[in-house]
CSV table of C-alpha atoms and ligand atoms in Angstrom, one decimal:
chain,number,residue,atom,x,y,z
A,1,MET,CA,35.4,69.1,56.0
A,2,ASP,CA,36.8,72.4,54.9
A,3,LEU,CA,35.2,73.7,51.6
A,4,PHE,CA,38.6,74.4,50.2
A,5,GLU,CA,40.0,70.9,50.9
A,6,LYS,CA,39.6,70.0,47.2
A,7,CYS,CA,41.6,73.1,46.2
A,8,ARG,CA,44.4,72.1,48.6
A,9,ASN,CA,44.4,68.6,47.2
A,10,PHE,CA,44.6,69.8,43.6
A,11,THR,CA,48.3,69.5,42.9
A,12,ARG,CA,48.4,68.3,39.2
A,13,ALA,CA,48.9,71.8,37.8
A,14,GLN,CA,51.7,72.7,40.2
A,15,GLN,CA,53.4,69.3,39.5
A,16,ALA,CA,53.3,70.1,35.8
A,17,ARG,CA,54.7,73.6,36.4
A,18,THR,CA,57.5,72.1,38.5
A,19,GLU,CA,58.3,69.4,35.8
A,20,GLY,CA,58.2,72.1,33.1
A,21,TRP,CA,55.4,70.9,30.8
A,22,TYR,CA,52.5,73.0,32.0
A,23,PRO,CA,50.7,74.0,28.8
A,24,TYR,CA,48.0,76.4,29.9
A,25,PHE,CA,47.6,80.2,30.5
A,26,LYS,CA,50.7,80.9,28.4
A,27,ALA,CA,51.2,84.7,28.5
A,28,ILE,CA,51.6,86.1,24.9
A,29,GLU,CA,53.8,89.2,24.9
A,30,SER,CA,52.9,90.3,21.4
A,31,GLY,CA,49.6,90.9,19.5
A,32,ALA,CA,47.5,87.9,18.3
A,33,ASP,CA,49.0,87.1,14.9
A,34,SER,CA,50.4,84.2,12.9
A,35,GLU,CA,53.6,84.6,14.9
A,36,VAL,CA,53.6,85.4,18.6
A,37,VAL,CA,56.2,86.1,21.3
A,38,ILE,CA,56.3,84.1,24.5
A,39,ASP,CA,59.1,84.3,27.0
A,40,GLY,CA,60.9,86.5,24.6
A,41,ARG,CA,60.8,83.8,21.9
A,42,LYS,CA,59.0,83.8,18.6
A,43,LEU,CA,56.6,81.0,17.9
A,44,ILE,CA,54.4,80.2,14.9
A,45,MET,CA,50.7,80.3,16.1
A,46,VAL,CA,48.7,77.4,15.0
A,47,GLY,CA,46.5,77.4,18.0
A,48,SER,CA,44.2,80.4,17.6
A,49,ASN,CA,40.7,80.9,16.2
A,50,ASN,CA,41.9,84.0,14.3
A,51,TYR,CA,40.8,82.4,11.0
A,52,LEU,CA,40.9,85.5,8.8
A,53,GLY,CA,43.8,87.1,10.6
A,54,LEU,CA,41.8,90.3,11.3
A,55,THR,CA,43.1,91.0,14.8
A,56,GLN,CA,46.0,93.1,13.4
A,57,ASP,CA,44.1,94.7,10.5
A,58,PRO,CA,44.7,98.4,10.6
A,59,ARG,CA,41.0,99.1,9.7
A,60,VAL,CA,39.8,97.0,12.6
A,61,LYS,CA,42.2,98.6,15.1
A,62,GLU,CA,41.3,102.1,13.8
A,63,ALA,CA,37.5,101.5,14.3
A,64,ALA,CA,38.2,100.4,17.9
A,65,ILE,CA,40.2,103.5,18.7
A,66,LYS,CA,37.7,105.8,17.1
A,67,ALA,CA,34.9,104.1,19.1
A,68,ILE,CA,36.7,104.7,22.4
A,69,GLU,CA,37.2,108.3,21.4
A,70,SER,CA,33.5,108.8,20.6
A,71,PHE,CA,31.8,106.5,23.1
A,72,GLY,CA,34.4,105.9,25.9
A,73,SER,CA,35.7,102.7,27.3
A,74,GLY,CA,32.5,100.8,28.5
A,75,CYS,CA,28.7,100.8,28.7
A,76,THR,CA,28.3,100.2,32.5
A,77,GLY,CA,25.0,98.5,32.1
A,78,SER,CA,23.0,95.9,30.2
A,79,ARG,CA,21.4,96.2,26.8
A,80,PHE,CA,18.0,96.1,28.5
A,81,LEU,CA,18.5,99.3,30.5
A,82,ASN,CA,21.3,101.8,30.0
A,83,GLY,CA,23.8,99.8,27.9
A,84,THR,CA,22.4,99.9,24.4
A,85,LEU,CA,24.4,102.2,22.0
A,86,ALA,CA,23.5,103.2,18.5
A,87,LEU,CA,26.6,101.1,17.6
A,88,HIS,CA,25.0,97.9,19.0
A,89,GLU,CA,21.9,98.5,16.9
A,90,GLU,CA,24.0,99.2,13.8
A,91,LEU,CA,25.9,96.0,14.3
A,92,GLU,CA,22.7,94.0,14.8
A,93,HIS,CA,21.2,95.5,11.7
A,94,ARG,CA,24.3,94.7,9.7
A,95,LEU,CA,24.5,91.1,11.0
A,96,ALA,CA,20.9,90.4,10.1
A,97,LYS,CA,21.5,91.7,6.6
A,98,PHE,CA,24.7,89.7,6.2
A,99,MET,CA,23.1,86.5,7.4
A,100,LYS,CA,19.9,87.2,5.4
A,101,ARG,CA,17.7,86.9,8.4
A,102,GLU,CA,15.0,89.1,9.9
A,103,ALA,CA,16.8,90.1,13.1
A,104,ALA,CA,20.0,89.7,15.1
A,105,LEU,CA,20.8,90.1,18.8
A,106,CYS,CA,24.3,90.6,20.3
A,107,PHE,CA,25.5,89.3,23.7
A,108,SER,CA,28.8,90.1,25.5
A,109,THR,CA,30.4,86.7,24.8
A,110,GLY,CA,29.6,83.7,22.7
A,111,PHE,CA,29.3,81.6,25.9
A,112,GLN,CA,26.6,83.9,27.2
A,113,THR,CA,24.9,83.7,23.8
A,114,ASN,CA,24.4,80.0,24.1
A,115,LEU,CA,23.4,80.1,27.7
A,116,GLY,CA,21.0,82.9,27.2
A,117,THR,CA,19.4,81.5,24.1
A,118,ILE,CA,18.9,77.9,24.9
A,119,ALA,CA,17.8,78.5,28.5
A,120,THR,CA,15.3,81.0,27.3
A,121,VAL,CA,13.6,79.2,24.4
A,122,VAL,CA,13.5,75.8,26.0
A,123,GLY,CA,10.7,75.7,28.6
A,124,LYS,CA,10.1,73.0,31.3
A,125,ASP,CA,8.0,70.8,29.0
A,126,ASP,CA,10.3,71.0,26.0
A,127,LEU,CA,13.0,68.6,24.9
A,128,ILE,CA,16.6,69.3,23.7
A,129,PHE,CA,18.5,66.9,21.5
A,130,THR,CA,22.1,67.8,21.7
A,131,ASP,CA,25.2,66.4,20.0
A,132,ARG,CA,27.6,64.8,22.6
A,133,ALA,CA,30.6,66.8,21.2
A,134,ASN,CA,28.8,70.2,21.4
A,135,HIS,CA,30.7,73.1,23.0
A,136,ALA,CA,30.6,73.5,26.8
A,137,SER,CA,28.4,76.6,26.5
A,138,ILE,CA,25.7,74.5,24.8
A,139,VAL,CA,26.1,71.9,27.5
A,140,ASP,CA,25.7,74.6,30.2
A,141,GLY,CA,22.8,76.2,28.3
A,142,CYS,CA,21.0,72.8,28.3
A,143,ARG,CA,21.7,72.5,32.1
A,144,LEU,CA,20.3,75.9,32.8
A,145,SER,CA,17.1,75.3,30.9
A,146,PHE,CA,14.2,73.7,32.6
A,147,GLY,CA,13.7,71.3,29.7
A,148,ARG,CA,14.9,67.7,29.4
A,149,THR,CA,18.2,67.2,27.6
A,150,ILE,CA,18.8,64.1,25.4
A,151,LYS,CA,22.3,63.5,24.0
A,152,PHE,CA,22.9,61.9,20.6
A,153,LYS,CA,26.2,60.3,19.5
A,154,HIS,CA,28.5,62.7,17.8
A,155,ASN,CA,27.3,63.6,14.3
A,156,ASP,CA,25.4,60.3,14.2
A,157,LEU,CA,22.0,61.1,12.7
A,158,ASN,CA,20.8,57.5,13.0
A,159,ASP,CA,21.2,57.8,16.8
A,160,LEU,CA,19.4,61.2,16.7
A,161,GLU,CA,16.5,59.6,14.8
A,162,ARG,CA,16.3,56.7,17.3
A,163,LEU,CA,16.0,59.2,20.1
A,164,LEU,CA,13.5,61.5,18.3
A,165,LYS,CA,11.4,58.5,17.6
A,166,ARG,CA,11.6,57.2,21.1
A,167,ASN,CA,10.4,60.6,22.5
A,168,ALA,CA,7.9,61.3,19.7
A,169,ASP,CA,5.0,61.4,22.1
A,170,SER,CA,6.6,63.2,25.0
A,171,GLY,CA,7.3,66.9,25.6
A,172,ASP,CA,6.0,70.0,23.9
A,173,GLY,CA,8.5,71.8,21.7
A,174,ARG,CA,11.7,70.2,20.5
A,175,LEU,CA,15.1,71.8,19.8
A,176,ILE,CA,18.0,70.1,18.0
A,177,VAL,CA,21.2,71.9,18.8
A,178,ALA,CA,24.6,71.2,17.3
A,179,ASP,CA,27.9,72.9,16.5
A,180,GLY,CA,28.2,73.7,12.8
A,181,VAL,CA,31.9,72.9,12.9
A,182,PHE,CA,33.0,71.0,16.0
A,183,SER,CA,35.8,72.8,17.7
A,184,MET,CA,38.0,69.9,18.7
A,185,GLU,CA,37.4,67.5,15.8
A,186,GLY,CA,37.1,70.1,13.0
A,187,ASP,CA,34.3,68.1,11.3
A,188,ILE,CA,31.0,69.5,10.0
A,189,ILE,CA,27.5,68.6,11.2
A,190,ASP,CA,25.5,66.5,8.8
A,191,LEU,CA,23.1,69.3,8.2
A,192,PRO,CA,21.1,67.9,5.2
A,193,ASN,CA,20.1,64.9,7.3
A,194,LEU,CA,19.6,66.9,10.4
A,195,VAL,CA,17.1,69.2,8.5
A,196,LYS,CA,15.2,66.1,7.3
A,197,LEU,CA,14.9,64.8,10.8
A,198,ALA,CA,13.8,68.2,12.2
A,199,GLU,CA,11.1,68.3,9.5
A,200,LYS,CA,9.9,64.8,10.1
A,201,TYR,CA,9.8,65.1,13.9
A,202,SER,CA,8.7,68.8,14.1
A,203,ALA,CA,11.8,70.1,15.8
A,204,ARG,CA,13.5,73.5,15.6
A,205,ILE,CA,17.2,73.7,14.7
A,206,MET,CA,19.8,75.8,16.4
A,207,LEU,CA,23.4,75.8,15.1
A,208,ASP,CA,26.5,77.1,16.8
A,209,ASP,CA,28.4,78.6,14.0
A,210,ALA,CA,31.3,79.9,16.1
A,211,HIS,CA,33.9,78.2,13.9
A,212,SER,CA,31.9,78.4,10.7
A,213,ILE,CA,31.1,82.1,10.2
A,214,GLY,CA,33.9,83.6,8.1
A,215,VAL,CA,35.0,80.1,7.3
A,216,LEU,CA,32.3,78.0,5.6
A,217,GLY,CA,30.4,79.2,2.5
A,218,LYS,CA,31.7,81.3,-0.3
A,219,ARG,CA,30.6,84.5,1.5
A,220,GLY,CA,31.4,83.1,5.0
A,221,ARG,CA,27.8,82.9,6.2
A,222,GLY,CA,28.6,79.5,7.8
A,223,THR,CA,27.2,76.0,7.8
A,224,GLY,CA,23.8,76.9,6.2
A,225,GLU,CA,25.5,78.6,3.3
A,226,HIS,CA,27.9,75.7,2.9
A,227,PHE,CA,25.0,73.2,2.4
A,228,ASP,CA,22.7,75.8,0.8
A,229,LEU,CA,20.2,75.2,3.6
A,230,GLU,CA,20.3,78.7,5.3
A,231,ASN,CA,16.5,79.0,5.4
A,232,LYS,CA,16.1,75.7,7.2
A,233,ILE,CA,18.0,76.7,10.4
A,234,ASP,CA,15.8,78.4,12.9
A,235,VAL,CA,18.5,80.0,15.1
A,236,VAL,CA,22.1,80.6,14.0
A,237,MET,CA,24.6,81.5,16.8
A,238,GLY,CA,28.0,83.0,16.2
A,239,THR,CA,30.8,84.5,18.2
A,240,PHE,CA,33.0,87.6,17.6
A,241,SER,CA,36.0,85.9,19.2
A,242,LYS,CA,37.1,84.0,16.1
A,243,SER,CA,36.8,85.3,12.5
A,244,PHE,CA,35.5,88.6,13.8
A,245,ALA,CA,38.7,89.1,15.8
A,246,SER,CA,37.1,90.6,18.9
A,247,ILE,CA,34.8,89.5,21.7
A,248,GLY,CA,31.0,89.0,21.9
A,249,GLY,CA,28.4,86.7,20.4
A,250,PHE,CA,25.2,86.9,18.5
A,251,ILE,CA,22.2,85.0,17.2
A,252,VAL,CA,20.1,85.6,14.1
A,253,ALA,CA,16.5,84.3,13.8
A,254,ASP,CA,13.0,85.4,12.9
A,255,ALA,CA,12.1,88.8,14.5
A,256,PHE,CA,9.5,87.4,16.9
A,257,VAL,CA,12.0,84.9,18.3
A,258,ILE,CA,14.6,87.6,18.8
A,259,ASP,CA,12.1,89.9,20.5
A,260,TYR,CA,11.1,87.1,22.9
A,261,ILE,CA,14.8,86.3,23.8
A,262,LYS,CA,15.6,90.0,24.2
A,263,HIS,CA,12.9,90.3,26.9
A,264,HIS,CA,13.6,87.0,28.7
A,265,SER,CA,17.3,86.1,28.4
A,266,ARG,CA,19.0,86.4,31.8
A,267,SER,CA,22.6,86.4,30.4
A,268,LEU,CA,21.6,89.4,28.2
A,269,ILE,CA,19.4,91.3,30.6
A,270,PHE,CA,21.6,90.9,33.7
A,271,SER,CA,25.1,91.5,32.2
A,272,ALA,CA,26.7,94.6,30.8
A,273,SER,CA,26.7,95.0,27.0
A,274,MET,CA,29.7,94.7,24.6
A,275,PRO,CA,32.1,97.7,25.0
A,276,PRO,CA,32.2,100.3,22.2
A,277,ALA,CA,35.7,99.3,21.0
A,278,ALA,CA,34.6,95.6,20.5
A,279,THR,CA,31.4,96.6,18.8
A,280,ALA,CA,33.0,98.9,16.4
A,281,SER,CA,35.8,96.5,15.6
A,282,VAL,CA,33.3,93.8,14.7
A,283,ILE,CA,31.5,96.2,12.3
A,284,ALA,CA,34.8,96.9,10.7
A,285,ALA,CA,35.6,93.1,10.5
A,286,LEU,CA,32.2,92.5,8.9
A,287,ASP,CA,32.9,95.2,6.3
A,288,ILE,CA,36.1,93.3,5.4
A,289,ILE,CA,34.4,89.9,5.4
A,290,GLU,CA,31.8,91.3,3.0
A,291,GLN,CA,34.2,93.1,0.8
A,292,GLU,CA,37.1,90.6,0.7
A,293,PRO,CA,35.8,87.1,0.2
A,294,GLN,CA,39.3,86.2,-1.1
A,295,ARG,CA,40.4,86.0,2.6
A,296,ILE,CA,38.1,83.0,3.0
A,297,GLU,CA,39.8,81.5,-0.1
A,298,GLY,CA,43.2,82.1,1.4
A,299,LEU,CA,42.1,80.4,4.6
A,300,TRP,CA,41.0,77.3,2.7
A,301,LYS,CA,44.2,77.3,0.6
A,302,ASN,CA,46.2,77.1,3.8
A,303,ALA,CA,43.8,74.5,5.4
A,304,HIS,CA,44.0,72.3,2.3
A,305,LYS,CA,47.8,72.6,2.2
A,306,MET,CA,48.1,71.5,5.9
A,307,LYS,CA,45.5,68.7,5.6
A,308,ALA,CA,47.3,67.3,2.6
A,309,GLY,CA,50.7,67.8,4.2
A,310,PHE,CA,49.8,65.9,7.4
A,311,ALA,CA,48.2,63.2,5.4
A,312,ALA,CA,51.3,62.8,3.2
A,313,LEU,CA,53.4,62.4,6.3
A,314,GLY,CA,51.0,59.7,7.6
A,315,PHE,CA,49.4,61.5,10.6
A,316,ASP,CA,45.9,60.7,11.7
A,317,THR,CA,43.8,63.9,11.5
A,318,GLY,CA,40.5,62.2,12.2
A,319,LYS,CA,37.4,63.5,10.4
A,320,SER,CA,38.7,67.1,10.1
A,321,ALA,CA,37.1,68.9,7.1
A,322,THR,CA,37.9,72.5,8.0
A,323,PRO,CA,40.8,74.7,9.1
A,324,ILE,CA,40.7,72.9,12.5
A,325,ILE,CA,43.1,70.0,12.1
A,326,PRO,CA,43.7,67.8,15.1
A,327,ILE,CA,46.7,65.4,15.1
A,328,LEU,CA,46.1,62.2,17.0
A,329,VAL,CA,48.9,61.5,19.5
A,330,GLY,CA,47.7,59.0,22.2
A,331,ASP,CA,47.5,59.0,26.0
A,332,ASP,CA,47.5,62.3,28.0
A,333,MET,CA,51.1,62.2,29.0
A,334,LYS,CA,52.3,61.5,25.5
A,335,THR,CA,50.2,64.3,24.2
A,336,PHE,CA,51.7,66.7,26.8
A,337,ALA,CA,55.2,65.5,25.9
A,338,PHE,CA,54.6,66.1,22.2
A,339,TRP,CA,53.1,69.5,22.9
A,340,LYS,CA,56.1,70.5,25.0
A,341,LEU,CA,58.6,69.6,22.2
A,342,LEU,CA,56.4,71.5,19.7
A,343,PHE,CA,56.6,74.5,22.0
A,344,ASP,CA,60.3,74.2,22.5
A,345,ASN,CA,60.7,74.0,18.7
A,346,GLY,CA,58.8,77.3,18.1
A,347,ILE,CA,55.2,76.0,17.4
A,348,PHE,CA,52.2,77.1,19.5
A,349,ALA,CA,49.4,74.5,19.3
A,350,ASN,CA,46.9,73.2,21.9
A,351,PRO,CA,47.0,69.9,23.7
A,352,VAL,CA,43.6,68.2,24.0
A,353,ILE,CA,43.3,65.4,26.6
A,354,THR,CA,40.6,63.5,28.6
A,355,PRO,CA,37.8,64.2,29.4
A,356,ALA,CA,37.6,66.4,26.3
A,357,VAL,CA,38.5,63.3,24.2
A,358,PRO,CA,38.2,59.6,25.1
A,359,PRO,CA,41.2,58.0,26.9
A,360,GLY,CA,44.1,57.2,24.6
A,361,HIS,CA,42.8,59.8,22.0
A,362,GLY,CA,44.8,62.8,23.2
A,363,ARG,CA,45.6,65.1,20.3
A,364,ILE,CA,47.3,68.3,19.3
A,365,ARG,CA,44.6,70.7,18.0
A,366,THR,CA,46.0,72.9,15.2
A,367,SER,CA,44.1,75.6,13.4
A,368,TYR,CA,45.0,77.8,10.5
A,369,MET,CA,44.7,81.4,9.4
A,370,ALA,CA,44.3,83.2,6.0
A,371,THR,CA,47.4,85.1,6.9
A,372,HIS,CA,49.8,82.2,7.6
A,373,THR,CA,52.7,82.3,5.1
A,374,ASP,CA,53.8,79.3,3.1
A,375,ALA,CA,57.2,79.5,4.9
A,376,GLU,CA,55.4,79.3,8.3
A,377,LEU,CA,53.3,76.4,7.2
A,378,GLU,CA,56.3,74.5,5.7
A,379,HIS,CA,58.1,75.0,9.0
A,380,VAL,CA,55.2,73.6,11.0
A,381,LEU,CA,55.1,70.5,8.8
A,382,GLN,CA,58.8,70.0,9.1
A,383,VAL,CA,58.7,70.1,12.9
A,384,PHE,CA,55.7,67.8,13.1
A,385,ALA,CA,57.4,65.4,10.7
A,386,ARG,CA,60.6,65.2,12.9
A,387,LEU,CA,58.7,64.9,16.2
A,388,GLY,CA,56.2,62.5,14.7
A,389,ARG,CA,58.9,60.1,13.8
A,390,GLU,CA,60.6,60.4,17.2
A,391,PHE,CA,57.2,59.6,18.8
A,392,GLY,CA,56.5,56.7,16.5
A,393,LEU,CA,53.3,58.4,15.2
A,394,ILE,CA,54.4,58.2,11.6
A,395,PRO,CA,56.8,55.9,9.7
B,1,PLP,C1,31.7,76.1,19.4
B,1,PLP,C2,31.9,77.3,20.3
B,1,PLP,N1,30.8,77.9,20.8
B,1,PLP,C3,30.8,78.9,21.7
B,1,PLP,C4,32.0,79.4,22.1
B,1,PLP,C5,32.1,80.5,23.1
B,1,PLP,O1,32.4,81.7,22.5
B,1,PLP,P1,33.2,82.9,23.2
B,1,PLP,O2,34.6,82.6,23.3
B,1,PLP,O3,32.9,84.0,22.3
B,1,PLP,O4,32.6,83.1,24.5
B,1,PLP,C6,33.2,78.9,21.6
B,1,PLP,C7,34.5,79.4,22.0
B,1,PLP,O5,35.3,78.8,22.7
B,1,PLP,C8,33.1,77.8,20.7
B,1,PLP,O6,34.2,77.2,20.3
């Protein structure tokens, strides 16, 4: 059989395009902001990860422009050999200080950070305990490692304990890895109990704080700060593609762990480093996060308003406890139909269907920014209310 037979047989996307409800790869004609332009039409953006609204901040843009002027457009090599700039070291130094840890290491994307960290620290005789709802980059990091992966039910620490107990006598080292904030559900990992289990069963903890840094904790240091358990997390991972308004990823940990990963991680050593513009814009974003904690308050004010608004209307928003608020719709086709009407009515949100969620649990993932205006948020609630009634989702 021809290798490409599967590609020829893949017709779902084309069918959706023809029928006019294809929701992916939408080209945005404006900058990433609380309002975007698509097909010449303005839409309110409630489908980004731009939590602090820093993509359009003049200070962040200026830093990127200046970095291009000083360092050029790219690094043409990996951190390991010719691609380390003084800017990368400055950013790592600043991140370690911000996160109150000994050392930091930057990768070119968040995805590569998880791949290159998990696959490096987990050896063939080690065990990984991973939450079933963890991000795809953690799933792939586990697959790439030579260790054995054991999945526990989403945020179910009794299940985790059952599995830790069952495997107490096997394997060498143990890693428990979880998202701090889960990207589709918007709930927060039960870190206090996770820490207790890690101590009881001698496991190390890695948290993916992609959606937590700049969001959780008064100063935005993430899930550890939120629970006042920062010193109990062995490795914190973050990305620059969300609150930091750029691209790239990082980990913070003890210096000896970072030094090991620096010299063994294939996604770091065999991939070109973050470009100067991205690196400098992250430093500028970090300055703002440190100096303007009121942005985090603004983000939460908007998140609380929307959570309360959806609840008052009678929508099911699951276990969301963060600015990520999913709205339960139903089966996949109903979810696409709801998404399409939102889009036609000027709201950009994201449809989430199987296999990302169980059958019948399709949802619209919405997420909020510090810079959404009250008028924008009111409009979003009004459109959801009208469509929710039409679809029989609310009374
Ligand atoms: C929880 C989580 N981890 C990791 C990543 C990957 O980050 P990046 O987009 O920077 O590659 C994402 C982004 O989609 C994410 O949501």
